[in-house]
XYZ file of C-alpha atoms in Angstrom:
631
model
C -0.117 -0.041 0.154
C 0.922 3.841 0.022
C 1.216 5.918 2.732
C -0.429 8.822 0.681
C -2.694 11.045 3.422
C -4.941 13.607 2.014
C -4.995 15.444 5.406
C -0.817 16.183 4.932
C -0.739 19.550 3.141
C 2.437 20.768 4.651
C 5.865 18.903 6.052
C 5.650 17.781 9.880
C 8.157 19.022 12.371
C 9.463 15.227 11.826
C 10.180 16.056 8.156
C 12.631 18.779 9.243
C 14.716 16.342 11.307
C 14.783 14.107 8.702
C 15.712 16.611 6.232
C 18.410 19.222 7.732
C 19.763 20.039 4.629
C 16.098 20.856 2.863
C 16.887 18.533 -0.154
C 13.780 16.623 -1.285
C 13.632 13.183 -3.409
C 13.783 13.480 -7.173
C 10.327 11.561 -7.313
C 8.696 14.233 -4.792
C 7.015 15.999 -7.928
C 3.538 14.330 -8.873
C 4.403 15.604 -12.457
C 7.651 13.521 -12.587
C 6.208 10.252 -10.925
C 3.262 10.347 -13.736
C 6.242 11.037 -16.500
C 7.795 7.839 -14.963
C 4.580 5.858 -14.682
C 3.905 6.669 -18.576
C 7.735 5.908 -19.629
C 7.884 2.515 -17.847
C 4.284 1.044 -18.333
C 3.959 2.070 -21.954
C 7.096 0.375 -23.219
C 6.339 -2.455 -21.307
C 2.765 -3.043 -22.381
C 3.921 -2.517 -25.779
C 6.692 -5.288 -24.957
C 4.169 -7.537 -23.832
C 1.898 -7.149 -27.175
C 4.716 -7.975 -29.166
C 5.660 -10.952 -27.252
C 1.745 -12.269 -27.732
C 2.186 -11.480 -31.227
C 5.278 -13.773 -31.675
C 4.398 -16.547 -29.469
C 3.389 -19.433 -31.370
C 0.676 -22.111 -29.575
C 0.387 -24.519 -32.468
C 3.230 -26.930 -30.854
C 0.742 -27.654 -28.072
C -2.610 -27.438 -29.430
C -2.985 -31.119 -28.827
C -3.808 -30.133 -24.835
C -6.147 -27.761 -25.846
C -9.448 -29.417 -24.228
C -12.545 -28.903 -26.809
C -15.726 -30.659 -26.254
C -16.888 -32.962 -29.331
C -20.712 -33.651 -29.529
C -22.231 -36.041 -31.779
C -25.883 -36.054 -32.251
C -25.891 -37.851 -35.578
C -28.641 -40.048 -36.386
C -27.166 -43.173 -38.769
C -29.474 -43.530 -42.021
C -30.013 -46.630 -44.073
C -29.496 -50.303 -43.088
C -27.027 -53.209 -44.179
C -24.738 -52.280 -46.823
C -26.881 -49.016 -47.394
C -25.943 -47.988 -43.868
C -24.486 -44.364 -43.452
C -23.037 -43.338 -40.062
C -21.098 -40.206 -41.183
C -21.044 -38.216 -37.592
C -19.270 -41.560 -36.153
C -16.656 -41.253 -39.218
C -16.270 -37.491 -38.206
C -16.147 -37.743 -35.037
C -13.309 -40.775 -35.032
C -11.497 -38.381 -37.644
C -11.321 -35.625 -35.203
C -10.131 -38.025 -32.405
C -7.551 -39.805 -34.519
C -6.315 -36.406 -35.765
C -4.762 -35.251 -32.606
C -4.783 -31.718 -33.453
C -6.798 -30.886 -30.478
C -7.660 -32.636 -27.317
C -10.883 -33.554 -28.297
C -13.279 -34.880 -25.585
C -16.659 -36.980 -26.815
C -19.242 -35.544 -24.460
C -23.199 -34.863 -24.782
C -24.626 -31.810 -25.385
C -25.418 -30.912 -21.717
C -21.994 -31.619 -20.842
C -20.306 -29.682 -23.641
C -22.745 -26.781 -22.859
C -21.842 -26.784 -18.839
C -18.044 -27.238 -19.991
C -18.091 -23.993 -22.379
C -19.787 -21.953 -19.969
C -17.106 -23.138 -16.709
C -14.110 -22.682 -19.073
C -13.226 -26.400 -19.042
C -13.744 -26.330 -22.638
C -12.287 -23.626 -25.037
C -14.904 -24.351 -27.903
C -17.477 -26.861 -28.762
C -17.721 -28.977 -32.129
C -21.030 -30.365 -32.609
C -22.321 -32.811 -35.140
C -26.067 -32.446 -35.845
C -28.614 -34.988 -35.855
C -29.123 -34.686 -39.678
C -25.652 -34.843 -40.661
C -25.856 -38.679 -42.095
C -29.270 -37.431 -43.780
C -27.879 -34.639 -45.383
C -24.925 -36.356 -46.843
C -27.319 -38.986 -47.871
C -29.461 -36.684 -49.662
C -27.054 -34.957 -51.756
C -27.955 -34.874 -55.411
C -31.285 -35.229 -54.375
C -33.103 -33.762 -51.510
C -30.085 -31.897 -49.885
C -29.605 -28.036 -51.237
C -26.755 -27.266 -49.041
C -23.865 -28.775 -47.335
C -23.927 -30.973 -44.039
C -22.748 -28.353 -41.314
C -20.726 -28.874 -38.183
C -21.408 -26.258 -35.821
C -18.677 -24.458 -33.903
C -19.352 -22.675 -30.583
C -16.773 -20.188 -29.194
C -16.977 -17.872 -25.738
C -14.584 -15.165 -25.996
C -15.412 -14.552 -21.847
C -12.811 -17.374 -21.092
C -10.144 -17.137 -23.399
C -9.077 -14.005 -25.841
C -7.498 -15.886 -28.659
C -9.158 -19.261 -28.422
C -12.055 -18.463 -30.895
C -9.140 -17.266 -33.613
C -6.724 -20.125 -33.007
C -9.466 -22.794 -32.895
C -11.089 -21.179 -35.977
C -7.649 -21.689 -37.707
C -7.202 -25.097 -36.296
C -10.732 -26.552 -37.357
C -9.896 -25.044 -40.989
C -6.992 -26.936 -41.179
C -8.428 -30.073 -40.049
C -11.597 -29.775 -42.358
C -9.714 -31.402 -45.001
C -9.634 -34.139 -42.685
C -13.049 -34.129 -41.713
C -14.095 -33.718 -45.318
C -11.255 -36.340 -46.295
C -13.374 -39.211 -43.946
C -16.732 -37.940 -45.765
C -16.341 -37.540 -49.172
C -15.847 -41.233 -50.354
C -19.210 -42.084 -48.509
C -21.168 -39.319 -49.194
C -20.496 -38.345 -52.802
C -20.548 -42.169 -53.809
C -24.121 -41.884 -52.499
C -24.561 -39.153 -55.047
C -22.990 -40.798 -57.681
C -24.889 -44.217 -57.250
C -27.872 -42.333 -56.986
C -26.952 -40.740 -60.539
C -25.956 -44.171 -62.015
C -29.559 -45.419 -60.642
C -30.899 -42.197 -62.286
C -29.009 -43.461 -65.743
C -30.809 -46.606 -65.608
C -34.035 -45.535 -64.813
C -34.332 -43.277 -67.403
C -33.101 -46.041 -69.809
C -35.941 -48.099 -68.284
C -38.593 -44.764 -68.562
C -37.889 -44.312 -72.165
C -38.400 -48.121 -72.861
C -41.498 -47.647 -70.846
C -42.642 -44.565 -72.400
C -42.656 -46.353 -75.720
C -44.807 -48.892 -74.218
C -47.212 -46.215 -73.226
C -46.851 -44.415 -76.573
C -48.043 -47.359 -78.266
C -50.976 -48.057 -75.785
C -52.191 -44.321 -75.977
C -52.238 -44.804 -79.801
C -54.361 -47.933 -79.866
C -56.344 -45.999 -76.895
C -56.765 -43.135 -79.188
C -58.042 -45.050 -82.533
C -60.225 -47.425 -80.237
C -61.964 -43.881 -79.002
C -62.492 -42.676 -82.523
C -63.969 -46.077 -83.169
C -66.337 -46.032 -80.172
C -67.504 -42.336 -81.019
C -68.159 -43.593 -84.409
C -70.317 -46.501 -83.428
C -71.700 -44.206 -80.873
C -72.782 -41.474 -83.442
C -73.774 -43.583 -86.310
C -75.318 -46.503 -84.978
C -76.583 -46.204 -81.560
C -77.803 -42.988 -81.464
C -80.122 -43.411 -84.817
C -81.554 -46.812 -83.292
C -82.451 -44.932 -79.899
C -84.234 -42.466 -81.702
C -86.406 -44.846 -83.657
C -86.725 -46.840 -80.410
C -88.176 -43.499 -78.759
C -90.456 -43.047 -81.561
C -91.724 -46.405 -81.458
C -92.263 -46.364 -77.941
C -94.533 -43.018 -78.332
C -96.703 -44.984 -80.843
C -96.908 -48.248 -78.473
C -97.757 -45.594 -75.614
C -100.352 -44.007 -77.509
C -101.864 -47.212 -78.315
C -101.948 -48.741 -75.257
C -103.652 -45.692 -74.265
C -106.365 -45.754 -76.836
C -106.824 -49.625 -75.914
C -107.373 -48.636 -72.076
C -110.158 -45.936 -73.328
C -111.514 -48.753 -75.558
C -112.022 -51.208 -72.800
C -113.436 -48.378 -70.485
C -116.150 -47.804 -72.710
C -116.689 -51.585 -73.118
C -117.163 -51.916 -69.094
C -119.661 -48.789 -69.704
C -121.725 -50.503 -72.021
C -121.417 -54.167 -70.050
C -122.609 -52.104 -67.417
C -125.629 -50.528 -69.659
C -126.319 -54.022 -71.024
C -126.243 -55.834 -67.413
C -129.065 -53.346 -66.513
C -131.030 -54.297 -69.778
C -130.584 -58.302 -69.080
C -131.676 -57.918 -65.432
C -135.093 -55.845 -66.498
C -135.477 -58.731 -69.082
C -134.901 -61.310 -66.659
C -137.119 -59.467 -64.097
C -139.860 -59.125 -66.664
C -139.688 -62.753 -67.952
C -139.742 -63.752 -64.232
C -142.895 -61.777 -63.766
C -144.577 -63.274 -66.759
C -143.896 -67.121 -66.311
C -143.566 -66.885 -62.626
C -147.786 -66.735 -62.860
C -147.732 -70.109 -65.076
C -147.696 -73.243 -63.113
C -145.330 -75.033 -65.851
C -144.888 -78.126 -63.885
C -148.466 -78.375 -63.615
C -149.258 -77.845 -67.494
C -146.654 -79.902 -68.101
C -148.394 -83.115 -65.930
C -151.702 -82.176 -67.687
C -150.201 -82.320 -71.314
C -148.629 -85.833 -70.345
C -152.110 -86.696 -69.226
C -153.529 -85.126 -72.234
C -151.382 -87.092 -74.650
C -152.298 -90.376 -72.865
C -155.709 -89.688 -73.047
C -156.025 -88.525 -76.781
C -156.123 -91.051 -79.749
C -153.310 -92.302 -81.126
C -153.602 -89.462 -83.964
C -150.363 -88.173 -84.794
C -151.242 -84.671 -85.451
C -152.670 -84.426 -82.464
C -149.888 -85.965 -80.429
C -147.629 -83.157 -82.463
C -149.454 -80.550 -80.929
C -149.434 -82.106 -77.348
C -145.681 -82.225 -77.954
C -145.117 -78.753 -79.226
C -147.438 -77.599 -76.229
C -145.173 -79.487 -73.795
C -141.686 -78.020 -75.462
C -143.137 -74.629 -74.826
C -143.537 -75.038 -71.484
C -140.385 -76.387 -71.058
C -138.578 -73.411 -72.771
C -140.468 -70.933 -70.783
C -138.336 -72.504 -67.909
C -135.081 -72.580 -69.633
C -135.676 -68.600 -70.570
C -136.203 -67.478 -66.979
C -132.978 -69.221 -65.793
C -131.106 -68.428 -69.168
C -132.307 -64.396 -68.745
C -131.164 -64.340 -65.139
C -127.637 -66.162 -65.823
C -126.979 -63.468 -68.496
C -128.120 -60.994 -66.048
C -125.890 -62.368 -63.781
C -122.665 -62.420 -66.244
C -123.192 -58.776 -67.082
C -123.466 -57.411 -63.598
C -121.862 -59.903 -61.062
C -118.086 -58.811 -60.543
C -117.492 -62.362 -59.634
C -118.969 -63.622 -62.681
C -116.314 -65.086 -65.434
C -117.465 -62.310 -68.078
C -117.830 -59.664 -65.594
C -114.908 -60.332 -63.842
C -112.973 -60.557 -67.202
C -114.148 -56.991 -68.666
C -112.689 -55.668 -65.070
C -109.269 -57.185 -65.566
C -108.908 -56.024 -69.094
C -109.823 -52.697 -68.133
C -107.146 -52.536 -65.211
C -104.651 -54.308 -67.186
C -105.172 -51.631 -70.272
C -104.404 -49.213 -67.502
C -101.183 -50.681 -66.443
C -100.469 -51.256 -70.083
C -100.623 -47.506 -70.743
C -98.907 -46.525 -67.875
C -95.895 -48.676 -68.508
C -96.106 -47.488 -72.301
C -95.729 -44.432 -71.315
C -92.793 -45.101 -68.772
C -91.004 -47.095 -71.453
C -91.642 -44.107 -74.109
C -90.015 -41.502 -71.608
C -87.165 -44.400 -70.604
C -86.326 -44.575 -74.287
C -86.381 -40.817 -74.923
C -83.929 -40.746 -71.775
C -81.666 -43.622 -73.617
C -81.772 -41.676 -76.937
C -80.417 -38.557 -74.854
C -77.788 -40.593 -73.146
C -76.714 -42.135 -76.240
C -76.317 -38.589 -77.682
C -74.161 -37.673 -74.603
C -72.279 -40.597 -74.709
C -71.527 -39.983 -78.344
C -70.482 -37.033 -77.559
C -68.445 -37.610 -74.811
C -67.006 -40.734 -76.562
C -65.713 -37.836 -79.350
C -64.146 -35.665 -76.240
C -62.795 -38.945 -75.316
C -61.395 -39.561 -78.613
C -59.832 -35.970 -78.776
C -58.463 -36.317 -75.445
C -56.821 -40.033 -76.323
C -55.154 -38.172 -79.166
C -53.761 -35.319 -76.932
C -52.068 -38.071 -74.514
C -50.537 -39.941 -77.348
C -49.089 -36.847 -78.453
C -47.687 -36.164 -74.801
C -46.578 -39.903 -74.428
C -44.811 -39.429 -77.952
C -43.197 -36.568 -76.946
C -42.174 -38.184 -73.398
C -41.109 -41.005 -75.263
C -38.647 -38.944 -77.270
C -37.633 -36.780 -74.449
C -36.774 -39.686 -72.018
C -34.839 -41.414 -75.099
C -32.728 -38.269 -75.502
C -32.336 -38.283 -71.725
C -31.366 -41.822 -71.401
C -28.657 -41.130 -74.458
C -27.240 -38.297 -72.524
C -27.500 -39.777 -69.045
C -23.599 -40.523 -67.663
C -22.554 -44.340 -67.487
C -20.702 -44.297 -63.959
C -19.746 -47.665 -63.970
C -18.861 -50.019 -61.408
C -17.980 -49.343 -57.542
C -14.401 -48.434 -58.317
C -14.907 -46.275 -60.823
C -17.731 -44.297 -58.719
C -15.166 -44.248 -55.873
C -12.753 -42.765 -58.141
C -14.907 -40.375 -59.443
C -16.214 -39.569 -55.889
C -12.778 -38.667 -54.588
C -12.857 -36.387 -57.130
C -15.648 -34.328 -56.420
C -16.159 -31.152 -54.314
C -16.194 -31.447 -50.581
C -20.141 -31.712 -49.184
C -18.972 -31.030 -45.712
C -18.728 -27.250 -44.043
C -18.577 -25.542 -40.723
C -20.278 -22.965 -39.239
C -18.938 -20.891 -36.263
C -20.766 -19.056 -33.780
C -19.295 -17.011 -30.942
C -21.609 -16.497 -27.820
C -19.515 -13.481 -26.701
C -16.954 -12.448 -29.530
C -14.270 -10.257 -28.910
C -13.137 -9.462 -32.203
C -13.887 -5.549 -33.312
C -14.823 -4.338 -30.141
C -16.969 -7.236 -29.205
C -18.520 -7.886 -25.756
C -16.429 -10.609 -25.413
C -13.655 -8.385 -24.541
C -14.824 -7.130 -21.323
C -13.334 -9.920 -19.120
C -10.194 -9.337 -20.384
C -9.894 -5.841 -20.154
C -11.061 -5.787 -16.505
C -9.117 -8.062 -15.424
C -6.075 -5.828 -16.993
C -7.194 -2.758 -15.900
C -7.979 -4.090 -12.312
C -4.328 -4.168 -12.222
C -2.946 -1.484 -14.230
C -5.348 1.284 -12.643
C -3.823 0.625 -8.973
C -0.150 0.547 -10.494
C -0.776 3.745 -12.153
C -2.323 5.340 -8.836
C 0.725 3.933 -6.773
C 3.113 5.750 -9.366
C 1.414 8.801 -9.106
C 2.091 8.848 -5.265
C 5.337 8.606 -3.440
C 5.709 4.789 -1.542
C 5.936 3.910 2.001
C 8.727 1.587 1.962
C 10.083 -1.047 4.774
C 12.661 0.579 6.955
C 16.267 -0.467 6.723
C 17.766 1.683 9.719
C 16.361 3.146 12.681
C 13.108 1.210 12.782
C 9.919 2.947 13.815
C 6.350 2.292 14.273
C 3.418 3.877 11.870
C 0.237 4.232 13.777
C -2.821 2.171 12.544
C -4.707 5.176 12.077
C -2.232 6.625 10.085
C -1.712 3.756 7.840
C -5.618 3.205 7.212
C -5.842 6.752 6.114
C -3.120 5.974 3.487
C -4.833 2.813 2.680
C -8.331 4.113 2.140
C -6.852 6.906 0.006
C -4.912 4.775 -2.300
C -7.986 1.970 -2.570
C -10.680 4.840 -2.932
C -8.651 6.671 -5.622
C -8.054 3.033 -7.224
C -11.589 2.333 -7.286
C -13.122 5.552 -8.328
C -10.794 5.234 -11.195
C -12.037 1.482 -11.907
C -15.529 2.537 -11.933
C -14.785 4.960 -14.487
C -12.735 2.453 -16.533
C -15.502 -0.378 -15.993
C -18.429 2.607 -17.785
C -15.908 3.231 -20.244
C -15.362 -0.724 -21.368
C -19.129 -0.980 -21.191
C -19.279 2.183 -23.643
C -16.454 1.107 -25.754
C -17.474 -2.276 -26.834
C -20.404 -2.868 -29.257
C -22.794 -4.247 -28.399
C -22.399 -3.526 -24.691
C -21.737 -6.482 -22.450
C -24.263 -8.475 -20.841
C -23.172 -10.972 -18.246
C -25.086 -13.665 -16.702
C -24.917 -11.819 -13.168
C -24.013 -8.052 -13.576
C -23.720 -7.726 -9.574
C -21.073 -10.790 -9.336
C -19.214 -8.775 -12.332
C -19.068 -5.760 -10.265
C -18.413 -7.385 -7.131
C -15.248 -9.168 -8.773
C -14.186 -5.876 -10.423
C -14.111 -4.249 -6.683
C -12.311 -7.187 -5.208
C -9.630 -7.479 -7.763
C -8.940 -3.646 -7.463
C -8.325 -3.984 -3.822
C -6.123 -7.155 -4.406
C -4.177 -5.648 -6.983
C -3.859 -2.710 -4.757
C -2.768 -4.713 -1.638
C -0.391 -6.740 -4.067
C 1.537 -3.669 -5.530
C 1.526 -1.936 -2.257
C 3.730 -5.228 -0.931
C 6.257 -4.579 -4.061
C 6.539 -0.871 -3.528
C 6.938 -1.212 0.372
C 9.805 -3.830 -0.370
C 11.350 -2.231 -3.464
C 10.456 1.556 -3.299
C 9.139 3.457 -6.266
C 11.367 2.246 -9.131
C 12.037 -0.986 -8.013
C 8.727 -1.619 -7.053
C 7.058 0.026 -10.276
C 9.328 -2.388 -12.321
C 8.589 -5.329 -10.596
C 4.575 -4.810 -10.352
C 4.200 -4.105 -13.986
C 6.627 -7.183 -14.452
C 4.516 -9.416 -12.546
C 1.248 -7.748 -14.253
C 2.845 -9.046 -17.826
C 4.087 -12.427 -16.328
C 0.188 -12.811 -15.322
C -0.861 -12.195 -18.653
C 0.975 -15.094 -19.996
C 0.020 -17.562 -16.929
C -3.571 -16.942 -15.956
C -5.150 -18.125 -19.073
C -7.135 -15.488 -20.042
C -5.262 -14.296 -23.188
C -3.372 -17.752 -24.126
C -4.907 -21.174 -23.566
C -2.738 -22.105 -20.244
C -2.285 -25.468 -21.912
C -0.455 -23.674 -25.106
C 2.151 -21.599 -22.775
C 5.526 -22.785 -21.689
C 5.812 -25.525 -18.761
C 7.030 -22.510 -16.527
C 4.208 -20.611 -16.832
C 1.763 -23.433 -16.602
C 3.092 -24.220 -13.002
C 2.896 -20.656 -12.267
C -0.668 -20.665 -13.346
C -2.231 -21.848 -9.707
C 0.056 -19.268 -8.274
C -1.039 -15.824 -10.208
C -3.766 -13.940 -8.396
C -5.429 -13.039 -11.965
C -6.175 -16.668 -12.327
C -8.723 -16.486 -9.830
C -10.202 -13.229 -11.012
C -10.396 -14.789 -14.577
C -12.585 -17.494 -12.627
C -14.679 -15.403 -10.841
C -15.525 -13.377 -14.098
C -15.821 -16.503 -16.217
C -18.607 -17.667 -13.704
C -20.203 -14.302 -13.332
C -20.232 -13.529 -17.200
C -21.324 -17.008 -18.281
C -23.771 -17.962 -15.353
C -21.685 -20.958 -14.284
C -20.799 -22.156 -10.763
C -17.635 -21.183 -9.208
C -17.670 -17.375 -8.445
C -18.014 -17.652 -4.926
C -14.771 -19.777 -4.297
C -12.963 -17.533 -6.575
C -14.101 -14.486 -4.626
C -12.935 -16.040 -1.656
C -9.439 -16.753 -2.668
C -9.533 -13.223 -4.177
C -10.205 -11.589 -0.498
C -7.841 -14.156 0.815
C -4.908 -12.805 -1.189
C -6.272 -9.446 -0.353
C -6.257 -10.006 3.199
C -2.750 -11.894 3.073
C -1.170 -9.189 1.332
C -2.718 -6.254 3.433
C -1.389 -7.663 6.601
C 2.229 -8.186 4.870
C 2.210 -4.698 3.903
C 1.096 -3.768 7.495
C 4.005 -5.721 8.938
C 6.596 -4.315 6.468
C 5.648 -0.424 6.844
C 5.403 -0.545 10.710
C 9.229 -0.540 10.541
C 10.640 2.579 8.472
C 12.898 5.299 8.190
C 11.827 9.046 9.654
C 12.936 10.558 6.706
C 10.325 8.360 4.710
C 7.752 9.210 7.131
C 8.387 12.589 6.726
C 8.147 12.931 2.541
C 4.811 14.741 1.434
C 2.592 13.173 -0.745
């Protein structure tokens, strides 16, 4: 820490004892200290950037952990089965270009958020389906997704992109043979199919020609034979209906005449009954028989008696005959009368049926006419189909002649290896740092929490440990000076944080803003405590250089710029010892919403507490002259 005391405006009496000659140190001026801060910080910062640019991590990328997710679903079965995702997965694992770890999607997402993986390579579920559909349903290459997150490490995305571009050739080599061969097999099948289709279209053309000829004959037969026949039948049906109507009318008149004749016959029978009824025909007949016996055997007289007997018998027969005639003409159950009734009823049904037949024949004629028209349309359409079938046959024949003959499997595989690659990659970055992206916020904040306290220290005079004439400084005075430096550093860091949010576009959007701000404050206080110890031990110049060198060393070893797995071994060993390591862990957790923030915060606070205690122990024994120097 520094001994800056804003309440001290003039040298104390102790200063007069310390500086009897009135000489003041060269770094007593704030302007000189600020210039020295610029002279020291800027060249070292450029040197660090140069070192970053010159460092080549490609020799150790095989230790860089990357999540590999294979969600691909194989297609086909047997010899036609295609599992391109498994092939790509094995190709990446065998390449050794990166330390690929085959995991599921959830593990990969969590690992990217926590910083366990630098990026995620994901093979989608439709990878094999896309490759199997090349040349058919597929309109775009099969994509392998790569997901980066610059919140974790600044250069992982650019290096990873370069590496993935290099190994993409291996991925394509592993899939092109099988996927493009599928396309060629499809083309070969297409060629055979075109030839078969051409043959079939020729047969179709023959069939449509026959159809067209048959439809023409059908239309002609319907027009020339069926339609005239149905017209004649309709006319005959009309005549039949008219005749049946006349017959029904005549039979109805017959029944009326029968009724009248029956009435007359009944009156006649009644008259005969009234005439004959008063004559005792039987008695007369008996008397005539007796008379015949009593008369002499004279032929003439006997003839007369016989005639009279015949007359008497005829009267009886006349009575019964007239009654029978009246009964036949009037009784519905009598043979004649019932026959007349049946004839009348039958003639009515015959007339009705004849009318229906006439109507049906008329409809038949209309239907035959419509059928003849439809047959003509069918003939016309069949002719058009025949023309189209002829054109189809010609086109398929031409296409079959032009279709490639891809030969056997060896020729197909050889041609497949020469075709363009069907696989591509698609990269996304959850928080890109390039071009002032929001992914640069964690690194900028980490650097600023270290540089801002250093600049504040270099603008003040140091409070260093005494090497002679030890003297104890008061706790309250030490606390005032600690509070001053911490307050200035926190205020400057707050302004820098606002500047980072304004500078980056779009503005950073951490998962937990409160945790982010808390870590900014904790990291600022931690670096203030660490730099204070360095200034207390080494003084202004040595402390400044040592603090800046420590910051530069941490920039290489804390994992926020270079992937820690790719740096030299000595820096790997220093990684868990560097305070920035735990600041980075805290920012990863707060920006990505992963676990580990509170553990990182506890470590940062612990480092702050240890360094603060060490600083207090160091400055409690100091030189009077140093204590007397003004801020």
